[in-house]
Amino acid sequence: MHGSAERSAEHAHAEPAPAGHACAHDRSEGGCAACKVRLVSVCAALTSEELAGLEALSQHVHLDPRQALFQQDDRAGAVYNVTEGALRLSRLLPDGRRQVMGFALVGDFLGLALPERFTVTAEALAPTALCRFEKGAFAGLVTRTPHLLQRLYERAGHELTLAQDHMMLLGRRTAEEKVASFLLGLRARYGRIGHESITVELPMGRQDIADHLGLTIETVSRMLTRLDREKAILIVPGGVRLMDIPRLEGLAAN
Amino acid sequence: MHGSAERSAEHAHAEPAPAGHACAHDRSEGGCAACKVRLVSVCAALTSEELAGLEALSQHVHLDPRQALFQQDDRAGAVYNVTEGALRLSRLLPDGRRQVMGFALVGDFLGLALPERFTVTAEALAPTALCRFEKGAFAGLVTRTPHLLQRLYERAGHELTLAQDHMMLLGRRTAEEKVASFLLGLRARYGRIGHESITVELPMGRQDIADHLGLTIETVSRMLTRLDREKAILIVPGGVRLMDIPRLEGLAAN
DNA sequence: CGGAAAGTTGAGGGAGGTCAACATCGGTGG
DNA sequence: CCACCGATGTTGACCTCCCTCAACTTTCCG
């Protein structure tokens, strides 16, 4: 099921640029200062000189749907900033059971902890564009730029509280609560990146949602159907419209 | 069930020192340089001058079993380093369901993310001693000491991968796997702080384990009994002796 | 020694998993 | 343009793992 079609772009980079090409002219269209994710991303911590330093390191990467950016346990050679699209971050147990640790949306940073090896597999859910920073160079910039380190640290702290929220969800909530909570959380995230709407796009499949919430695909489907039947949501192609947010918030209960 | 006996030492600090006293003479017995948790803690990043700076900020706090150090949503006025004992870090849902996010052992750092408010409640499981650092002063030291910030950042990254491990456990493992994994994980942690042994102390109760693993107290008890019956472990007063570690590792499966 | 708290064990039930059939959707080629 | 096909999602029937409820035992302290 994890066929060779999902080869890692991280590997590809070492080879003569088959996918994920990172040629110099790729970063000629405006640069970091004009980057539309700058204000929502970790780059907001930087002065314009620092930004220039960052830009010198940046490369653009594009992924097709289902293409992997990197695999769990790959040596981490770079960090990334998502500028377009969405990715699934997952871990596999030896027997194939999967846990989706989260979804990276526009503005999200991958490789935050600067780990030796990636702790998750990152795969594109849609056509996705990223800013790539060579890890060594980025680490150098970080040590020279306490601002940036501070910002990364704050971000890591934030990730940690999100992880705690999700542990609460996985350990102590019912299936219906999990699904309601997931939809509200996703809506809030879209809101923060400027796409405030009652309609929540779901670029991930039902299986991805199930593996994220610690459920099966059937249970996710049933809960969505139930919420739809009860007029709390409306299932639409490619997403869900939240019809009764107070009710959903009651279910999410936090 | 969460009676007034569990009042927060964080509150107590503002009042005229009822519990958790932090008088100057409390830090006269050796200081940070002689601190036995120094090498396993975040302080290992510091030079001896920096250590002196840290020491000037430090206060000793002692907690009795069941006493709270701080509560979820308390304004975070300090960070802590555990020097003795153990604490339970938990979160409560409005309806009383509880998730234990983890247990802090000797050498562990509380308030790592320097949050505005604590995201968990911390309660002592045994007589516990901590080093307390006023948050403002600590934050000041951090900005003046890139070493330390770097170290905190690494630590936060490590916490993040631990959180991911635990999400995998909560979302995708069976009760037996959860318990086996928990025991092995605890043993590994004790090992890292110098208490390598086949016998794992369990300073927390069954309910705490259950709330950590997303199970009920009865299921935890049954799984321990089953592992005992199968000679994988031996239940002893106050803990568990791991009799067949390969078998436990097979169950934990990762 | 006595009472409360903590832990264990058993019986029964239910939320969610499993298995299987069916529906829907999107792409591809005739 | 539509028939076909595989992938994805939905629905139903049944089952099982874990939860619930309850009784009992053990441990911990005063």
JSON list of C-alpha atoms in Angstrom, two decimals, chain B residues 62-167:
[
{"chain": "B", "resi": 62, "resn": "HIS", "atom": "CA", "xyz": [9.10, 21.01, 49.21]},
{"chain": "B", "resi": 63, "resn": "LEU", "atom": "CA", "xyz": [5.78, 19.29, 48.62]},
{"chain": "B", "resi": 64, "resn": "ASP", "atom": "CA", "xyz": [4.03, 16.63, 50.62]},
{"chain": "B", "resi": 65, "resn": "PRO", "atom": "CA", "xyz": [2.29, 13.79, 48.80]},
{"chain": "B", "resi": 66, "resn": "ARG", "atom": "CA", "xyz": [-0.97, 14.89, 47.17]},
{"chain": "B", "resi": 67, "resn": "GLN", "atom": "CA", "xyz": [-0.02, 18.55, 47.41]},
{"chain": "B", "resi": 68, "resn": "ALA", "atom": "CA", "xyz": [-0.35, 20.58, 44.22]},
{"chain": "B", "resi": 69, "resn": "LEU", "atom": "CA", "xyz": [2.54, 22.64, 42.90]},
{"chain": "B", "resi": 70, "resn": "PHE", "atom": "CA", "xyz": [0.30, 24.51, 40.47]},
{"chain": "B", "resi": 71, "resn": "GLN", "atom": "CA", "xyz": [-3.05, 24.11, 38.82]},
{"chain": "B", "resi": 72, "resn": "GLN", "atom": "CA", "xyz": [-4.05, 24.10, 35.18]},
{"chain": "B", "resi": 73, "resn": "ASP", "atom": "CA", "xyz": [-4.73, 27.71, 34.07]},
{"chain": "B", "resi": 74, "resn": "ASP", "atom": "CA", "xyz": [-2.86, 29.22, 37.02]},
{"chain": "B", "resi": 75, "resn": "ARG", "atom": "CA", "xyz": [-0.81, 32.21, 35.94]},
{"chain": "B", "resi": 76, "resn": "ALA", "atom": "CA", "xyz": [2.68, 30.74, 35.53]},
{"chain": "B", "resi": 77, "resn": "GLY", "atom": "CA", "xyz": [4.93, 32.66, 37.90]},
{"chain": "B", "resi": 78, "resn": "ALA", "atom": "CA", "xyz": [7.86, 30.31, 37.96]},
{"chain": "B", "resi": 79, "resn": "VAL", "atom": "CA", "xyz": [9.56, 27.30, 36.43]},
{"chain": "B", "resi": 80, "resn": "TYR", "atom": "CA", "xyz": [10.81, 24.28, 38.36]},
{"chain": "B", "resi": 81, "resn": "ASN", "atom": "CA", "xyz": [13.37, 21.54, 38.34]},
{"chain": "B", "resi": 82, "resn": "VAL", "atom": "CA", "xyz": [12.53, 18.34, 40.20]},
{"chain": "B", "resi": 83, "resn": "THR", "atom": "CA", "xyz": [15.35, 17.30, 42.54]},
{"chain": "B", "resi": 84, "resn": "GLU", "atom": "CA", "xyz": [13.54, 14.63, 44.53]},
{"chain": "B", "resi": 85, "resn": "GLY", "atom": "CA", "xyz": [10.28, 12.73, 44.32]},
{"chain": "B", "resi": 86, "resn": "ALA", "atom": "CA", "xyz": [7.72, 12.62, 41.52]},
{"chain": "B", "resi": 87, "resn": "LEU", "atom": "CA", "xyz": [4.70, 14.54, 40.26]},
{"chain": "B", "resi": 88, "resn": "ARG", "atom": "CA", "xyz": [1.64, 13.83, 38.22]},
{"chain": "B", "resi": 89, "resn": "LEU", "atom": "CA", "xyz": [0.86, 16.22, 35.34]},
{"chain": "B", "resi": 90, "resn": "SER", "atom": "CA", "xyz": [-2.80, 16.13, 34.43]},
{"chain": "B", "resi": 91, "resn": "ARG", "atom": "CA", "xyz": [-5.61, 17.93, 32.70]},
{"chain": "B", "resi": 92, "resn": "LEU", "atom": "CA", "xyz": [-9.28, 17.88, 33.52]},
{"chain": "B", "resi": 93, "resn": "LEU", "atom": "CA", "xyz": [-12.25, 18.03, 31.17]},
{"chain": "B", "resi": 94, "resn": "PRO", "atom": "CA", "xyz": [-15.18, 20.15, 32.41]},
{"chain": "B", "resi": 95, "resn": "ASP", "atom": "CA", "xyz": [-17.15, 16.98, 33.17]},
{"chain": "B", "resi": 96, "resn": "GLY", "atom": "CA", "xyz": [-14.35, 15.53, 35.30]},
{"chain": "B", "resi": 97, "resn": "ARG", "atom": "CA", "xyz": [-12.72, 13.15, 32.85]},
{"chain": "B", "resi": 98, "resn": "ARG", "atom": "CA", "xyz": [-9.00, 13.30, 33.41]},
{"chain": "B", "resi": 99, "resn": "GLN", "atom": "CA", "xyz": [-5.98, 12.75, 31.22]},
{"chain": "B", "resi": 100, "resn": "VAL", "atom": "CA", "xyz": [-2.61, 12.37, 32.88]},
{"chain": "B", "resi": 101, "resn": "MET", "atom": "CA", "xyz": [-0.19, 13.95, 30.42]},
{"chain": "B", "resi": 102, "resn": "GLY", "atom": "CA", "xyz": [2.83, 12.49, 32.13]},
{"chain": "B", "resi": 103, "resn": "PHE", "atom": "CA", "xyz": [4.83, 12.07, 35.29]},
{"chain": "B", "resi": 104, "resn": "ALA", "atom": "CA", "xyz": [7.71, 14.32, 36.26]},
{"chain": "B", "resi": 105, "resn": "LEU", "atom": "CA", "xyz": [10.65, 12.50, 37.81]},
{"chain": "B", "resi": 106, "resn": "VAL", "atom": "CA", "xyz": [13.96, 13.64, 39.27]},
{"chain": "B", "resi": 107, "resn": "GLY", "atom": "CA", "xyz": [15.74, 15.91, 36.79]},
{"chain": "B", "resi": 108, "resn": "ASP", "atom": "CA", "xyz": [12.61, 16.88, 34.90]},
{"chain": "B", "resi": 109, "resn": "PHE", "atom": "CA", "xyz": [11.83, 20.49, 34.15]},
{"chain": "B", "resi": 110, "resn": "LEU", "atom": "CA", "xyz": [8.36, 21.99, 34.65]},
{"chain": "B", "resi": 111, "resn": "GLY", "atom": "CA", "xyz": [7.24, 25.02, 32.69]},
{"chain": "B", "resi": 112, "resn": "LEU", "atom": "CA", "xyz": [9.57, 24.26, 29.82]},
{"chain": "B", "resi": 113, "resn": "ALA", "atom": "CA", "xyz": [7.56, 26.26, 27.33]},
{"chain": "B", "resi": 114, "resn": "LEU", "atom": "CA", "xyz": [7.45, 29.34, 29.59]},
{"chain": "B", "resi": 115, "resn": "PRO", "atom": "CA", "xyz": [3.71, 29.58, 29.05]},
{"chain": "B", "resi": 116, "resn": "GLU", "atom": "CA", "xyz": [1.56, 32.46, 30.24]},
{"chain": "B", "resi": 117, "resn": "ARG", "atom": "CA", "xyz": [-0.55, 29.98, 32.16]},
{"chain": "B", "resi": 118, "resn": "PHE", "atom": "CA", "xyz": [0.17, 26.39, 33.08]},
{"chain": "B", "resi": 119, "resn": "THR", "atom": "CA", "xyz": [-1.48, 23.90, 30.77]},
{"chain": "B", "resi": 120, "resn": "VAL", "atom": "CA", "xyz": [-1.55, 21.12, 33.34]},
{"chain": "B", "resi": 121, "resn": "THR", "atom": "CA", "xyz": [-2.00, 20.58, 37.04]},
{"chain": "B", "resi": 122, "resn": "ALA", "atom": "CA", "xyz": [1.12, 19.32, 38.84]},
{"chain": "B", "resi": 123, "resn": "GLU", "atom": "CA", "xyz": [0.64, 17.30, 42.01]},
{"chain": "B", "resi": 124, "resn": "ALA", "atom": "CA", "xyz": [3.20, 15.50, 44.13]},
{"chain": "B", "resi": 125, "resn": "LEU", "atom": "CA", "xyz": [2.95, 11.71, 44.25]},
{"chain": "B", "resi": 126, "resn": "ALA", "atom": "CA", "xyz": [5.51, 11.42, 47.03]},
{"chain": "B", "resi": 127, "resn": "PRO", "atom": "CA", "xyz": [7.53, 13.81, 49.20]},
{"chain": "B", "resi": 128, "resn": "THR", "atom": "CA", "xyz": [9.00, 16.01, 46.52]},
{"chain": "B", "resi": 129, "resn": "ALA", "atom": "CA", "xyz": [11.71, 18.67, 46.36]},
{"chain": "B", "resi": 130, "resn": "LEU", "atom": "CA", "xyz": [12.06, 21.20, 43.58]},
{"chain": "B", "resi": 131, "resn": "CYS", "atom": "CA", "xyz": [14.23, 24.08, 42.56]},
{"chain": "B", "resi": 132, "resn": "ARG", "atom": "CA", "xyz": [12.07, 27.10, 41.85]},
{"chain": "B", "resi": 133, "resn": "PHE", "atom": "CA", "xyz": [13.03, 29.91, 39.46]},
{"chain": "B", "resi": 134, "resn": "GLU", "atom": "CA", "xyz": [11.02, 33.10, 39.27]},
{"chain": "B", "resi": 135, "resn": "LYS", "atom": "CA", "xyz": [9.76, 33.21, 35.72]},
{"chain": "B", "resi": 136, "resn": "GLY", "atom": "CA", "xyz": [10.71, 36.79, 34.89]},
{"chain": "B", "resi": 137, "resn": "ALA", "atom": "CA", "xyz": [14.24, 36.39, 36.18]},
{"chain": "B", "resi": 138, "resn": "PHE", "atom": "CA", "xyz": [14.60, 33.04, 34.46]},
{"chain": "B", "resi": 139, "resn": "ALA", "atom": "CA", "xyz": [13.35, 34.46, 31.17]},
{"chain": "B", "resi": 140, "resn": "GLY", "atom": "CA", "xyz": [15.92, 37.22, 31.55]},
{"chain": "B", "resi": 141, "resn": "LEU", "atom": "CA", "xyz": [18.71, 34.71, 32.08]},
{"chain": "B", "resi": 142, "resn": "VAL", "atom": "CA", "xyz": [17.49, 32.75, 29.08]},
{"chain": "B", "resi": 143, "resn": "THR", "atom": "CA", "xyz": [17.66, 35.72, 26.73]},
{"chain": "B", "resi": 144, "resn": "ARG", "atom": "CA", "xyz": [21.15, 36.54, 28.01]},
{"chain": "B", "resi": 145, "resn": "THR", "atom": "CA", "xyz": [22.27, 32.92, 27.62]},
{"chain": "B", "resi": 146, "resn": "PRO", "atom": "CA", "xyz": [21.82, 31.48, 24.12]},
{"chain": "B", "resi": 147, "resn": "HIS", "atom": "CA", "xyz": [23.35, 28.20, 25.35]},
{"chain": "B", "resi": 148, "resn": "LEU", "atom": "CA", "xyz": [20.51, 27.78, 27.76]},
{"chain": "B", "resi": 149, "resn": "LEU", "atom": "CA", "xyz": [17.86, 28.73, 25.24]},
{"chain": "B", "resi": 150, "resn": "GLN", "atom": "CA", "xyz": [19.33, 26.22, 22.82]},
{"chain": "B", "resi": 151, "resn": "ARG", "atom": "CA", "xyz": [19.22, 23.59, 25.51]},
{"chain": "B", "resi": 152, "resn": "LEU", "atom": "CA", "xyz": [15.62, 24.39, 26.41]},
{"chain": "B", "resi": 153, "resn": "TYR", "atom": "CA", "xyz": [14.71, 24.24, 22.75]},
{"chain": "B", "resi": 154, "resn": "GLU", "atom": "CA", "xyz": [16.28, 20.82, 22.34]},
{"chain": "B", "resi": 155, "resn": "ARG", "atom": "CA", "xyz": [14.48, 19.66, 25.42]},
{"chain": "B", "resi": 156, "resn": "ALA", "atom": "CA", "xyz": [11.18, 20.96, 24.04]},
{"chain": "B", "resi": 157, "resn": "GLY", "atom": "CA", "xyz": [11.83, 19.05, 20.84]},
{"chain": "B", "resi": 158, "resn": "HIS", "atom": "CA", "xyz": [12.45, 15.91, 22.84]},
{"chain": "B", "resi": 159, "resn": "GLU", "atom": "CA", "xyz": [9.21, 16.43, 24.76]},
{"chain": "B", "resi": 160, "resn": "LEU", "atom": "CA", "xyz": [7.46, 16.75, 21.43]},
{"chain": "B", "resi": 161, "resn": "THR", "atom": "CA", "xyz": [8.66, 13.36, 20.22]},
{"chain": "B", "resi": 162, "resn": "LEU", "atom": "CA", "xyz": [7.65, 11.84, 23.55]},
{"chain": "B", "resi": 163, "resn": "ALA", "atom": "CA", "xyz": [4.22, 13.36, 23.08]},
{"chain": "B", "resi": 164, "resn": "GLN", "atom": "CA", "xyz": [4.07, 11.75, 19.63]},
{"chain": "B", "resi": 165, "resn": "ASP", "atom": "CA", "xyz": [5.01, 8.39, 21.08]},
{"chain": "B", "resi": 166, "resn": "HIS", "atom": "CA", "xyz": [2.21, 8.75, 23.56]},
{"chain": "B", "resi": 167, "resn": "MET", "atom": "CA", "xyz": [-0.32, 9.74, 20.90]}
]
